[in-house]
């Protein structure tokens, strides 16, 4: 997130690709407030953007879109907090970007389903590599496919 994802999302902001009111919700096991996450993101952008790309006003606008919730992929911790945060704008497109190891894709997919976070506008994005070989890739695809339909 720090080195690649946040700068990539910031570039989408700079290109005018976010509609209002876009929100970006960071989630991990770490306990952070929304403001601490925004500071983390601002510091990450200062460190990882190329020279001349950091625009204070755009960074402020970008970080104002950021929210954070502490969630554990393998337990019930935080999932109700995430659901509550998603209640506002529940008809908007939701993209769950899983920047985690493939070993917990299934756990997260099932938690998203079990906590009724899937709407008709929900998408899931997983980072490569998906599996170590064809067999493990097929298994992961089938596991995620049990929760999220291909289309």
Tab-separated table of C-alpha atoms in Angstrom:
chain	number	residue	atom	x	y	z
A	1	UNK	CA	0.000	0.000	0.000
A	2	UNK	CA	2.687	2.452	1.015
A	3	UNK	CA	4.946	2.086	-1.997
A	4	UNK	CA	2.568	1.226	-4.841
A	5	UNK	CA	-1.148	1.232	-4.059
A	6	UNK	CA	-1.489	4.653	-2.396
A	7	UNK	CA	0.605	6.423	-5.066
A	8	UNK	CA	-1.419	4.664	-7.802
A	9	UNK	CA	-4.693	5.797	-6.231
A	10	UNK	CA	-3.301	9.331	-5.831
A	11	UNK	CA	-2.496	9.348	-9.566
A	12	UNK	CA	-6.129	8.370	-10.290
A	13	UNK	CA	-7.139	11.400	-8.191
A	14	UNK	CA	-4.788	13.643	-10.186
A	15	UNK	CA	-6.300	12.335	-13.438
A	16	UNK	CA	-9.821	13.172	-12.241
A	17	UNK	CA	-10.899	9.525	-12.280
A	18	UNK	CA	-12.759	9.562	-8.959
A	19	UNK	CA	-16.398	10.560	-8.904
A	20	UNK	CA	-17.807	12.238	-5.849
A	21	UNK	CA	-18.146	11.061	-3.189
A	22	UNK	CA	-15.444	8.391	-3.561
A	23	UNK	CA	-14.145	6.887	-0.323
A	24	UNK	CA	-11.144	4.633	0.087
A	25	UNK	CA	-11.160	2.437	3.160
A	26	UNK	CA	-7.903	0.899	4.303
A	27	UNK	CA	-8.176	-2.236	6.401
A	28	UNK	CA	-5.636	-4.359	8.230
A	29	UNK	CA	-5.028	-5.779	11.693
A	30	UNK	CA	-3.153	-2.694	12.896
A	31	UNK	CA	-5.074	-0.375	15.178
A	32	UNK	CA	-5.148	3.095	13.577
A	33	UNK	CA	-7.559	5.999	13.611
A	34	UNK	CA	-8.757	7.582	10.374
A	35	UNK	CA	-6.401	10.514	11.001
A	36	UNK	CA	-3.423	8.245	11.696
A	37	UNK	CA	-4.094	6.429	8.431
A	38	UNK	CA	-4.352	9.724	6.555
A	39	UNK	CA	-0.992	10.805	8.024
A	40	UNK	CA	0.514	7.436	7.043
A	41	UNK	CA	-0.777	7.924	3.486
A	42	UNK	CA	0.499	11.498	3.229
A	43	UNK	CA	3.940	10.434	4.475
A	44	UNK	CA	3.955	7.510	2.022
A	45	UNK	CA	3.140	9.838	-0.864
A	46	UNK	CA	5.908	12.259	0.152
A	47	UNK	CA	8.372	9.385	0.174
A	48	UNK	CA	7.288	7.435	-2.900
A	49	UNK	CA	5.999	9.933	-5.467
A	50	UNK	CA	8.381	11.138	-8.139
A	51	UNK	CA	9.798	14.626	-7.895
A	52	UNK	CA	7.138	17.231	-8.689
A	53	UNK	CA	4.152	14.898	-8.264
A	54	UNK	CA	3.371	15.831	-4.650
A	55	UNK	CA	0.778	18.598	-4.684
A	56	UNK	CA	-0.231	19.677	-1.174
A	57	UNK	CA	-3.815	20.597	-2.151
A	58	UNK	CA	-4.340	17.344	-4.087
A	59	UNK	CA	-2.825	15.290	-1.272
A	60	UNK	CA	-5.205	16.981	1.167
A	61	UNK	CA	-8.161	16.210	-1.115
A	62	UNK	CA	-6.945	12.638	-1.596
A	63	UNK	CA	-6.364	11.930	2.098
A	64	UNK	CA	-9.787	13.359	2.964
A	65	UNK	CA	-11.197	10.368	1.013
A	66	UNK	CA	-9.349	7.918	3.256
A	67	UNK	CA	-10.870	5.985	6.126
A	68	UNK	CA	-9.493	3.098	8.118
A	69	UNK	CA	-10.808	0.118	10.015
A	70	UNK	CA	-8.929	-2.565	11.921
A	71	UNK	CA	-10.062	-5.966	10.628
A	72	UNK	CA	-8.713	-9.456	11.155
A	73	UNK	CA	-9.125	-11.762	8.157
A	74	UNK	CA	-9.338	-14.917	10.272
A	75	UNK	CA	-11.514	-13.766	13.166
A	76	UNK	CA	-14.663	-11.728	13.714
A	77	UNK	CA	-12.661	-8.690	14.890
A	78	UNK	CA	-13.520	-5.511	13.008
A	79	UNK	CA	-15.975	-6.859	10.441
A	80	UNK	CA	-18.984	-5.168	12.041
A	81	UNK	CA	-17.010	-1.890	12.099
A	82	UNK	CA	-16.317	-2.276	8.376
A	83	UNK	CA	-19.982	-3.022	7.699
A	84	UNK	CA	-21.008	0.093	9.615
A	85	UNK	CA	-18.526	2.209	7.644
A	86	UNK	CA	-19.889	0.810	4.377
A	87	UNK	CA	-23.540	1.496	5.286
A	88	UNK	CA	-23.211	5.061	4.010
A	89	UNK	CA	-23.275	4.766	0.248
A	90	UNK	CA	-24.305	1.122	0.248
A	91	UNK	CA	-25.547	1.443	-3.347
A	92	UNK	CA	-22.174	2.601	-4.664
A	93	UNK	CA	-19.643	0.346	-6.339
A	94	UNK	CA	-17.474	-1.456	-3.801
A	95	UNK	CA	-14.111	-2.824	-4.818
A	96	UNK	CA	-12.364	-5.038	-2.312
A	97	UNK	CA	-8.675	-4.955	-3.243
A	98	UNK	CA	-6.916	-7.859	-1.545
A	99	UNK	CA	-3.281	-6.838	-1.185
A	100	UNK	CA	-2.555	-9.915	0.915
A	101	UNK	CA	-1.031	-13.331	0.454
A	102	UNK	CA	-3.145	-15.822	-1.501
A	103	UNK	CA	-3.395	-18.040	1.575
A	104	UNK	CA	-6.057	-15.740	3.055
A	105	UNK	CA	-8.014	-14.826	-0.120
A	106	UNK	CA	-10.556	-17.476	0.813
A	107	UNK	CA	-10.866	-16.340	4.447
A	108	UNK	CA	-11.437	-12.724	3.424
A	109	UNK	CA	-13.892	-13.647	0.670
A	110	UNK	CA	-15.927	-15.703	3.113
A	111	UNK	CA	-15.901	-12.951	5.767
A	112	UNK	CA	-17.104	-10.433	3.168
A	113	UNK	CA	-19.952	-12.829	2.327
A	114	UNK	CA	-20.738	-13.814	5.921
A	115	UNK	CA	-21.007	-10.179	7.021
A	116	UNK	CA	-23.299	-9.379	4.084
A	117	UNK	CA	-20.941	-6.857	2.497
A	118	UNK	CA	-21.637	-8.044	-1.043
A	119	UNK	CA	-24.029	-5.926	-3.081
A	120	UNK	CA	-24.862	-6.090	-6.770
A	121	UNK	CA	-22.114	-3.484	-7.259
A	122	UNK	CA	-19.382	-5.332	-5.388
A	123	UNK	CA	-16.118	-6.265	-7.070
A	124	UNK	CA	-13.058	-8.109	-5.824
A	125	UNK	CA	-9.507	-7.575	-7.006
A	126	UNK	CA	-6.667	-9.889	-6.014
A	127	UNK	CA	-2.976	-9.266	-6.465
A	128	UNK	CA	-0.787	-11.655	-8.395
A	129	UNK	CA	0.571	-14.232	-8.092
A	130	UNK	CA	-2.509	-16.328	-7.726
A	131	UNK	CA	-1.094	-19.601	-6.539
A	132	UNK	CA	2.257	-21.304	-6.972
A	133	UNK	CA	1.245	-23.393	-9.968
A	134	UNK	CA	-1.803	-24.247	-12.077
A	135	UNK	CA	-3.317	-26.521	-9.435
A	136	UNK	CA	-3.073	-23.967	-6.616
A	137	UNK	CA	-4.242	-21.164	-8.934
A	138	UNK	CA	-7.274	-23.230	-9.923
A	139	UNK	CA	-8.027	-23.988	-6.275
A	140	UNK	CA	-7.851	-20.287	-5.334
A	141	UNK	CA	-10.005	-19.304	-8.304
A	142	UNK	CA	-12.597	-21.920	-7.357
A	143	UNK	CA	-12.557	-20.832	-3.700
A	144	UNK	CA	-13.065	-17.156	-4.514
A	145	UNK	CA	-15.609	-18.168	-7.163
A	146	UNK	CA	-17.801	-19.795	-4.494
A	147	UNK	CA	-18.340	-16.321	-3.011
A	148	UNK	CA	-17.969	-13.985	-5.991
A	149	UNK	CA	-19.487	-14.887	-9.322
A	150	UNK	CA	-17.245	-14.457	-12.371
A	151	UNK	CA	-19.487	-11.902	-14.064
